[in-house]
Amino acid sequence: MPEEQMVTANRPISHEGRTYHMGTKRGELANRIITVGDHQRARHLSTFLDEIRFEHLSPRGFLTITGLYRSHSISIVAIGMGLSMMDFFVREARMVVDGPLSIIRFGSCGSICDDASIGDVIIAQEAFGITRNYEFFEESRGEPYKIWPMVKADPKLTGEMERRFIKELGSVVKGSVGNADSFYSSQGRKGDEFYDANDGLLESIREKYEGVVGLEMESHMLFHLAKWSTGRDNLRPPSIRAACVLMVYADRQGDRFIDPQTSKYLVEKSATVILDTLVSDLTT
Ligand code: R1P
Ligand code: URA
């Protein structure tokens, strides 16, 4: 087999140039991307595009929809949940897109502050990780959870999105977001099916990061990889700008969860704000 056709273990890209997990190749993914967790949200957002030109659902569950919005190419990608899915997405998107990438995550979160409740919109200024510490559980060493250093969102993309959201909604909540490796244990949810040692976790998080407003599961990985994206060809590092806007689905203080009508309404209010941010001059 000629060398250029080999699918290597290091970078398994198919003979047609498709990445292994997302299944997209050059030309199918735009430089401007909105990424969400679930397929329904992706499909709902895609109704705000002027035209849909490409759609692909990979066997691994990544749904990519690429189309035009105000004459600009935009992709909407549903990645599922968690750090690993964000890692697959950012790396494989970077493999097949030339030029700078602008990525906005439009997700949901739980609020752990007084300022944000069900139906509010949070704009993450920065994010940090929260992971289960296996040394604690297996070897009785250290604390049960690791709370990792903060990483900033792209200030320009975030500022532009914030300005547009305030114009649309009147106000938004700004703050730091914790990106946990579980919806349950490392977000401080309680249950008696597992030993999670998370009684004081929310207090520890608030103590370490006073400005924390919400918890979710992907933002820190997105910001971290964007920050450490290298230059390539004529690109200067970082080659990825990233921002994150979150709908509050869970009010952890009041112990309430969102209803489907409110989440649909929030997508409708947010869709063009995010799309307009992505096609604004700063993302060229
Ligand atoms: C958990 O229910 C999921 O919701 C949040 C979390 O980050 C996690 O992925 O975001 P999405 O609504 O974007 O999936
Ligand atoms: N997504 C999360 O990760 N946590 C919540 O509490 C709500 C949505």
mmCIF file of C-alpha atoms and ligand atoms in Angstrom:
data_model
loop_
_atom_site.group_PDB
_atom_site.id
_atom_site.type_symbol
_atom_site.label_atom_id
_atom_site.label_comp_id
_atom_site.label_asym_id
_atom_site.label_seq_id
_atom_site.Cartn_x
_atom_site.Cartn_y
_atom_site.Cartn_z
ATOM 1 C CA MET A 1 0.000 0.000 0.000
ATOM 2 C CA PRO A 2 1.474 3.434 -0.898
ATOM 3 C CA GLU A 3 2.413 5.430 2.202
ATOM 4 C CA GLU A 4 -0.135 8.224 1.661
ATOM 5 C CA GLN A 5 -2.987 5.705 1.865
ATOM 6 C CA MET A 6 -1.940 4.104 5.136
ATOM 7 C CA VAL A 7 -4.264 4.453 8.108
ATOM 8 C CA THR A 8 -1.906 4.819 11.052
ATOM 9 C CA ALA A 9 -2.547 3.911 14.684
ATOM 10 C CA ASN A 10 -1.220 7.299 15.789
ATOM 11 C CA ARG A 11 -3.719 9.265 13.687
ATOM 12 C CA PRO A 12 -6.392 6.942 12.353
ATOM 13 C CA ILE A 13 -7.781 8.919 9.443
ATOM 14 C CA SER A 14 -9.519 6.867 6.735
ATOM 15 C CA HIS A 15 -8.423 6.613 3.096
ATOM 16 C CA GLU A 16 -11.095 9.234 2.306
ATOM 17 C CA GLY A 17 -9.637 11.589 4.926
ATOM 18 C CA ARG A 18 -12.307 11.024 7.585
ATOM 19 C CA THR A 19 -11.393 11.172 11.267
ATOM 20 C CA TYR A 20 -12.100 7.974 13.189
ATOM 21 C CA HIS A 21 -14.700 9.217 15.725
ATOM 22 C CA MET A 22 -16.363 12.264 14.179
ATOM 23 C CA GLY A 23 -16.178 10.876 10.655
ATOM 24 C CA THR A 24 -15.738 14.236 8.946
ATOM 25 C CA LYS A 25 -13.137 15.249 6.368
ATOM 26 C CA ARG A 26 -11.751 18.535 5.009
ATOM 27 C CA GLY A 27 -14.495 20.760 3.617
ATOM 28 C CA GLU A 28 -17.288 19.260 5.741
ATOM 29 C CA LEU A 29 -16.593 21.170 8.946
ATOM 30 C CA ALA A 30 -16.567 24.984 9.105
ATOM 31 C CA ASN A 31 -14.109 27.286 10.907
ATOM 32 C CA ARG A 32 -16.988 28.559 13.026
ATOM 33 C CA ILE A 33 -18.593 25.922 15.199
ATOM 34 C CA ILE A 34 -21.355 25.731 17.787
ATOM 35 C CA THR A 35 -21.004 22.610 19.891
ATOM 36 C CA VAL A 36 -23.776 21.190 22.062
ATOM 37 C CA GLY A 37 -24.373 18.016 24.028
ATOM 38 C CA ASP A 38 -27.536 16.593 22.554
ATOM 39 C CA HIS A 39 -28.765 15.939 19.029
ATOM 40 C CA GLN A 40 -32.148 17.567 19.564
ATOM 41 C CA ARG A 41 -30.528 20.870 20.508
ATOM 42 C CA ALA A 42 -28.262 20.619 17.454
ATOM 43 C CA ARG A 43 -31.241 19.987 15.165
ATOM 44 C CA HIS A 44 -33.209 22.823 16.731
ATOM 45 C CA LEU A 45 -30.261 25.208 16.245
ATOM 46 C CA SER A 46 -29.866 24.092 12.647
ATOM 47 C CA THR A 47 -33.347 25.456 11.861
ATOM 48 C CA PHE A 48 -31.845 28.934 12.320
ATOM 49 C CA LEU A 49 -29.347 28.402 9.486
ATOM 50 C CA ASP A 50 -30.261 29.838 6.079
ATOM 51 C CA GLU A 51 -29.296 26.634 4.311
ATOM 52 C CA ILE A 52 -28.056 23.183 5.318
ATOM 53 C CA ARG A 53 -25.335 21.743 3.066
ATOM 54 C CA PHE A 54 -23.982 18.741 4.926
ATOM 55 C CA GLU A 55 -25.064 16.366 7.667
ATOM 56 C CA HIS A 56 -23.282 13.365 9.167
ATOM 57 C CA LEU A 57 -24.016 11.137 12.161
ATOM 58 C CA SER A 58 -20.962 9.078 13.061
ATOM 59 C CA PRO A 59 -21.285 5.575 14.557
ATOM 60 C CA ARG A 60 -19.702 7.069 17.696
ATOM 61 C CA GLY A 61 -22.595 9.502 18.089
ATOM 62 C CA PHE A 62 -21.103 12.772 16.782
ATOM 63 C CA LEU A 63 -23.700 14.663 14.743
ATOM 64 C CA THR A 64 -22.278 17.341 12.417
ATOM 65 C CA ILE A 65 -24.545 19.739 10.539
ATOM 66 C CA THR A 66 -22.865 22.321 8.308
ATOM 67 C CA GLY A 67 -24.675 25.120 6.529
ATOM 68 C CA LEU A 68 -24.782 28.795 5.746
ATOM 69 C CA TYR A 69 -25.749 31.643 8.023
ATOM 70 C CA ARG A 70 -25.596 35.149 6.556
ATOM 71 C CA SER A 71 -23.371 33.735 3.800
ATOM 72 C CA HIS A 72 -20.868 32.296 6.290
ATOM 73 C CA SER A 73 -20.222 28.612 6.697
ATOM 74 C CA ILE A 74 -21.148 27.388 10.192
ATOM 75 C CA SER A 75 -21.101 23.915 11.716
ATOM 76 C CA ILE A 76 -23.262 22.709 14.568
ATOM 77 C CA VAL A 77 -21.818 19.644 16.267
ATOM 78 C CA ALA A 78 -23.501 17.499 18.919
ATOM 79 C CA ILE A 79 -20.808 15.641 20.800
ATOM 80 C CA GLY A 80 -22.634 13.867 23.637
ATOM 81 C CA MET A 81 -21.301 14.366 27.145
ATOM 82 C CA GLY A 82 -18.093 14.577 29.084
ATOM 83 C CA LEU A 83 -14.411 15.377 28.876
ATOM 84 C CA SER A 84 -13.474 12.597 26.472
ATOM 85 C CA MET A 85 -16.116 13.556 23.921
ATOM 86 C CA MET A 86 -14.931 17.170 24.016
ATOM 87 C CA ASP A 87 -11.353 15.948 23.582
ATOM 88 C CA PHE A 88 -12.288 13.841 20.521
ATOM 89 C CA PHE A 89 -14.222 16.714 19.031
ATOM 90 C CA VAL A 90 -11.648 19.499 19.459
ATOM 91 C CA ARG A 91 -8.725 17.382 18.267
ATOM 92 C CA GLU A 92 -10.509 15.822 15.284
ATOM 93 C CA ALA A 93 -12.032 19.153 14.255
ATOM 94 C CA ARG A 94 -8.543 20.688 14.338
ATOM 95 C CA MET A 95 -7.247 17.837 12.105
ATOM 96 C CA VAL A 96 -9.626 18.597 9.237
ATOM 97 C CA VAL A 97 -10.102 22.379 9.371
ATOM 98 C CA ASP A 98 -7.480 24.751 7.979
ATOM 99 C CA GLY A 99 -7.118 28.228 9.442
ATOM 100 C CA PRO A 100 -8.276 29.549 12.811
ATOM 101 C CA LEU A 101 -11.190 27.862 14.568
ATOM 102 C CA SER A 102 -13.823 29.649 16.651
ATOM 103 C CA ILE A 103 -15.853 27.357 18.873
ATOM 104 C CA ILE A 104 -18.790 28.300 21.093
ATOM 105 C CA ARG A 105 -20.165 25.679 23.435
ATOM 106 C CA PHE A 106 -23.899 26.086 24.032
ATOM 107 C CA GLY A 107 -24.647 23.773 26.914
ATOM 108 C CA SER A 108 -26.647 23.291 30.069
ATOM 109 C CA CYS A 109 -25.458 23.434 33.666
ATOM 110 C CA GLY A 110 -26.468 23.385 37.288
ATOM 111 C CA SER A 111 -26.347 26.655 39.223
ATOM 112 C CA ILE A 112 -24.602 26.639 42.595
ATOM 113 C CA CYS A 113 -24.908 30.383 43.225
ATOM 114 C CA ASP A 114 -27.674 32.783 44.339
ATOM 115 C CA ASP A 115 -27.527 34.856 41.131
ATOM 116 C CA ALA A 116 -28.546 32.218 38.581
ATOM 117 C CA SER A 117 -31.675 30.094 38.598
ATOM 118 C CA ILE A 118 -33.672 27.939 36.156
ATOM 119 C CA GLY A 119 -33.955 29.644 32.787
ATOM 120 C CA ASP A 120 -31.047 32.039 33.323
ATOM 121 C CA VAL A 121 -28.107 32.163 30.968
ATOM 122 C CA ILE A 122 -24.530 31.968 32.241
ATOM 123 C CA ILE A 123 -21.545 33.152 30.242
ATOM 124 C CA ALA A 124 -18.395 31.388 31.405
ATOM 125 C CA GLN A 125 -15.479 33.744 31.835
ATOM 126 C CA GLU A 126 -13.227 30.869 32.834
ATOM 127 C CA ALA A 127 -13.466 27.204 33.785
ATOM 128 C CA PHE A 128 -11.759 24.672 36.018
ATOM 129 C CA GLY A 129 -11.868 20.887 36.291
ATOM 130 C CA ILE A 130 -13.198 18.732 39.149
ATOM 131 C CA THR A 131 -12.203 15.066 39.027
ATOM 132 C CA ARG A 132 -12.533 12.067 41.279
ATOM 133 C CA ASN A 133 -9.189 11.341 42.963
ATOM 134 C CA TYR A 134 -8.644 7.584 42.653
ATOM 135 C CA GLU A 135 -5.702 7.712 45.073
ATOM 136 C CA PHE A 136 -8.127 8.685 47.819
ATOM 137 C CA PHE A 137 -10.528 5.815 47.073
ATOM 138 C CA GLU A 138 -7.982 3.081 46.345
ATOM 139 C CA GLU A 139 -5.051 4.062 48.570
ATOM 140 C CA SER A 140 -6.591 6.415 51.195
ATOM 141 C CA ARG A 141 -4.320 9.237 50.071
ATOM 142 C CA GLY A 142 -5.200 12.932 49.608
ATOM 143 C CA GLU A 143 -8.655 14.461 49.122
ATOM 144 C CA PRO A 144 -11.530 12.630 47.377
ATOM 145 C CA TYR A 145 -11.710 15.212 44.560
ATOM 146 C CA LYS A 146 -9.125 17.262 42.684
ATOM 147 C CA ILE A 147 -10.043 20.817 41.862
ATOM 148 C CA TRP A 148 -7.838 21.937 38.979
ATOM 149 C CA PRO A 149 -6.450 25.365 37.988
ATOM 150 C CA MET A 150 -8.616 27.878 36.132
ATOM 151 C CA VAL A 151 -8.386 28.446 32.351
ATOM 152 C CA LYS A 152 -9.790 31.590 30.710
ATOM 153 C CA ALA A 153 -12.293 31.663 27.885
ATOM 154 C CA ASP A 154 -11.282 33.694 24.838
ATOM 155 C CA PRO A 155 -11.920 37.261 26.053
ATOM 156 C CA LYS A 156 -12.893 38.745 22.673
ATOM 157 C CA LEU A 157 -15.320 36.026 21.654
ATOM 158 C CA THR A 158 -16.762 35.949 25.168
ATOM 159 C CA GLY A 159 -17.109 39.745 25.357
ATOM 160 C CA GLU A 160 -18.819 39.914 21.966
ATOM 161 C CA MET A 161 -21.266 37.152 22.908
ATOM 162 C CA GLU A 162 -21.972 38.770 26.283
ATOM 163 C CA ARG A 163 -22.768 42.129 24.668
ATOM 164 C CA ARG A 164 -25.205 40.471 22.268
ATOM 165 C CA PHE A 165 -26.879 38.352 24.972
ATOM 166 C CA ILE A 166 -27.398 41.397 27.190
ATOM 167 C CA LYS A 167 -29.033 43.192 24.249
ATOM 168 C CA GLU A 168 -31.356 40.222 23.663
ATOM 169 C CA LEU A 169 -32.161 39.173 27.235
ATOM 170 C CA GLY A 170 -31.499 42.301 29.289
ATOM 171 C CA SER A 171 -29.011 40.522 31.527
ATOM 172 C CA VAL A 172 -26.766 37.475 31.837
ATOM 173 C CA VAL A 173 -24.857 35.939 34.717
ATOM 174 C CA LYS A 174 -21.080 35.979 34.364
ATOM 175 C CA GLY A 175 -18.685 33.825 36.335
ATOM 176 C CA SER A 176 -16.496 30.758 36.631
ATOM 177 C CA VAL A 177 -17.706 27.304 35.725
ATOM 178 C CA GLY A 178 -16.645 23.967 37.166
ATOM 179 C CA ASN A 179 -16.260 21.153 34.674
ATOM 180 C CA ALA A 180 -16.806 17.865 36.515
ATOM 181 C CA ASP A 181 -16.017 14.324 35.353
ATOM 182 C CA SER A 182 -19.437 13.144 36.579
ATOM 183 C CA PHE A 183 -22.950 14.576 36.652
ATOM 184 C CA TYR A 184 -23.269 12.947 40.066
ATOM 185 C CA SER A 185 -20.295 12.456 42.426
ATOM 186 C CA SER A 186 -17.987 15.267 41.347
ATOM 187 C CA GLN A 187 -20.923 17.719 41.127
ATOM 188 C CA GLY A 188 -21.734 16.972 44.774
ATOM 189 C CA ARG A 189 -24.981 15.067 44.130
ATOM 190 C CA LYS A 190 -25.864 12.645 46.907
ATOM 191 C CA GLY A 191 -27.047 9.041 46.719
ATOM 192 C CA ASP A 192 -26.553 5.855 48.687
ATOM 193 C CA GLU A 193 -25.721 3.499 45.784
ATOM 194 C CA PHE A 194 -21.997 4.377 45.812
ATOM 195 C CA TYR A 195 -19.439 5.651 48.275
ATOM 196 C CA ASP A 196 -18.589 9.081 46.875
ATOM 197 C CA ALA A 197 -17.165 10.995 49.860
ATOM 198 C CA ASN A 198 -18.560 14.248 48.457
ATOM 199 C CA ASP A 199 -20.260 15.784 51.528
ATOM 200 C CA GLY A 200 -18.104 18.917 51.637
ATOM 201 C CA LEU A 201 -17.327 19.149 47.921
ATOM 202 C CA LEU A 202 -19.487 22.149 46.974
ATOM 203 C CA GLU A 203 -18.109 24.083 49.964
ATOM 204 C CA SER A 204 -14.519 23.231 48.958
ATOM 205 C CA ILE A 205 -15.205 24.397 45.405
ATOM 206 C CA ARG A 206 -16.705 27.694 46.607
ATOM 207 C CA GLU A 207 -13.820 28.176 49.013
ATOM 208 C CA LYS A 208 -11.228 27.710 46.263
ATOM 209 C CA TYR A 209 -13.075 29.726 43.598
ATOM 210 C CA GLU A 210 -15.326 32.446 45.027
ATOM 211 C CA GLY A 211 -16.728 33.427 41.626
ATOM 212 C CA VAL A 212 -18.056 29.967 40.754
ATOM 213 C CA VAL A 213 -21.596 30.053 39.404
ATOM 214 C CA GLY A 214 -22.270 26.724 37.707
ATOM 215 C CA LEU A 215 -21.221 23.126 37.167
ATOM 216 C CA GLU A 216 -21.224 21.137 33.946
ATOM 217 C CA MET A 217 -19.015 18.663 32.093
ATOM 218 C CA GLU A 218 -17.091 20.013 29.057
ATOM 219 C CA SER A 219 -16.072 23.696 29.256
ATOM 220 C CA HIS A 220 -12.711 23.273 30.968
ATOM 221 C CA MET A 221 -11.532 20.715 28.417
ATOM 222 C CA LEU A 222 -12.603 23.036 25.606
ATOM 223 C CA PHE A 223 -10.793 26.059 27.083
ATOM 224 C CA HIS A 224 -7.741 24.006 28.006
ATOM 225 C CA LEU A 225 -7.311 22.519 24.525
ATOM 226 C CA ALA A 226 -7.976 25.882 22.867
ATOM 227 C CA LYS A 227 -5.302 27.483 25.041
ATOM 228 C CA TRP A 228 -2.751 24.804 24.185
ATOM 229 C CA SER A 229 -3.604 24.556 20.496
ATOM 230 C CA THR A 230 -0.419 25.088 18.528
ATOM 231 C CA GLY A 231 0.175 27.024 15.338
ATOM 232 C CA ARG A 232 0.290 25.179 12.028
ATOM 233 C CA ASP A 233 1.043 26.342 8.490
ATOM 234 C CA ASN A 234 0.540 30.094 8.739
ATOM 235 C CA LEU A 235 -1.354 29.946 12.009
ATOM 236 C CA ARG A 236 -0.096 31.551 15.173
ATOM 237 C CA PRO A 237 -0.894 29.749 18.437
ATOM 238 C CA PRO A 238 -3.405 29.444 19.909
ATOM 239 C CA SER A 239 -5.230 28.525 16.721
ATOM 240 C CA ILE A 240 -8.580 28.039 18.496
ATOM 241 C CA ARG A 241 -10.786 30.668 20.142
ATOM 242 C CA ALA A 242 -13.304 29.219 22.580
ATOM 243 C CA ALA A 243 -16.267 30.547 24.531
ATOM 244 C CA CYS A 244 -19.115 28.954 26.444
ATOM 245 C CA VAL A 245 -22.702 29.905 27.196
ATOM 246 C CA LEU A 246 -24.834 27.754 29.482
ATOM 247 C CA MET A 247 -28.545 27.484 30.171
ATOM 248 C CA VAL A 248 -29.312 26.809 33.815
ATOM 249 C CA TYR A 249 -31.154 23.462 33.875
ATOM 250 C CA ALA A 250 -30.661 22.645 37.547
ATOM 251 C CA ASP A 251 -31.006 24.962 40.518
ATOM 252 C CA ARG A 252 -28.895 23.095 43.027
ATOM 253 C CA GLN A 253 -29.695 25.454 45.908
ATOM 254 C CA GLY A 254 -33.478 25.314 45.377
ATOM 255 C CA ASP A 255 -33.373 21.645 44.203
ATOM 256 C CA ARG A 256 -35.387 22.289 41.028
ATOM 257 C CA PHE A 257 -34.940 21.131 37.404
ATOM 258 C CA ILE A 258 -35.965 22.808 34.145
ATOM 259 C CA ASP A 259 -39.113 21.878 32.156
ATOM 260 C CA PRO A 260 -38.950 21.161 28.387
ATOM 261 C CA GLN A 261 -40.825 24.380 27.410
ATOM 262 C CA THR A 262 -38.298 26.588 29.179
ATOM 263 C CA SER A 263 -35.315 24.838 27.602
ATOM 264 C CA LYS A 264 -36.914 25.157 24.145
ATOM 265 C CA TYR A 265 -37.555 28.852 24.780
ATOM 266 C CA LEU A 266 -33.912 29.370 25.801
ATOM 267 C CA VAL A 267 -32.637 27.790 22.585
ATOM 268 C CA GLU A 268 -34.955 30.020 20.582
ATOM 269 C CA LYS A 269 -33.737 33.157 22.397
ATOM 270 C CA SER A 270 -30.065 32.161 22.152
ATOM 271 C CA ALA A 271 -29.704 30.720 18.648
ATOM 272 C CA THR A 272 -29.287 33.883 16.591
ATOM 273 C CA VAL A 273 -27.273 35.594 19.336
ATOM 274 C CA ILE A 274 -24.685 32.806 19.159
ATOM 275 C CA LEU A 275 -24.779 32.609 15.366
ATOM 276 C CA ASP A 276 -24.374 36.392 15.051
ATOM 277 C CA THR A 277 -21.447 36.298 17.471
ATOM 278 C CA LEU A 278 -19.773 33.628 15.376
ATOM 279 C CA VAL A 279 -20.098 35.554 12.129
ATOM 280 C CA SER A 280 -18.981 38.873 13.643
ATOM 281 C CA ASP A 281 -15.698 40.280 12.320
ATOM 282 C CA LEU A 282 -13.514 39.002 15.099
ATOM 283 C CA THR A 283 -13.895 35.362 14.078
ATOM 284 C CA THR A 284 -12.466 35.680 10.569
HETATM 285 C C1 R1P B 1 -25.364 16.416 31.621
HETATM 286 O O1 R1P B 1 -26.742 16.306 31.702
HETATM 287 C C2 R1P B 1 -24.918 17.108 30.368
HETATM 288 O O2 R1P B 1 -25.516 18.419 30.290
HETATM 289 C C3 R1P B 1 -24.520 19.431 30.212
HETATM 290 C C4 R1P B 1 -23.308 18.772 30.827
HETATM 291 O O3 R1P B 1 -22.128 19.445 30.522
HETATM 292 C C5 R1P B 1 -23.402 17.348 30.354
HETATM 293 O O4 R1P B 1 -22.913 17.181 29.077
HETATM 294 O O5 R1P B 1 -24.280 19.968 28.947
HETATM 295 P P1 R1P B 1 -25.073 19.648 27.594
HETATM 296 O O6 R1P B 1 -26.498 20.024 27.858
HETATM 297 O O7 R1P B 1 -24.446 20.468 26.540
HETATM 298 O O8 R1P B 1 -24.885 18.182 27.320
HETATM 299 N N1 URA B 2 -25.597 19.613 33.374
HETATM 300 C C1 URA B 2 -24.740 19.297 34.371
HETATM 301 O O1 URA B 2 -23.628 18.817 34.122
HETATM 302 N N2 URA B 2 -25.146 19.481 35.637
HETATM 303 C C2 URA B 2 -26.354 19.960 35.949
HETATM 304 O O2 URA B 2 -26.656 20.088 37.145
HETATM 305 C C3 URA B 2 -27.236 20.299 34.905
HETATM 306 C C4 URA B 2 -26.825 20.110 33.610
#
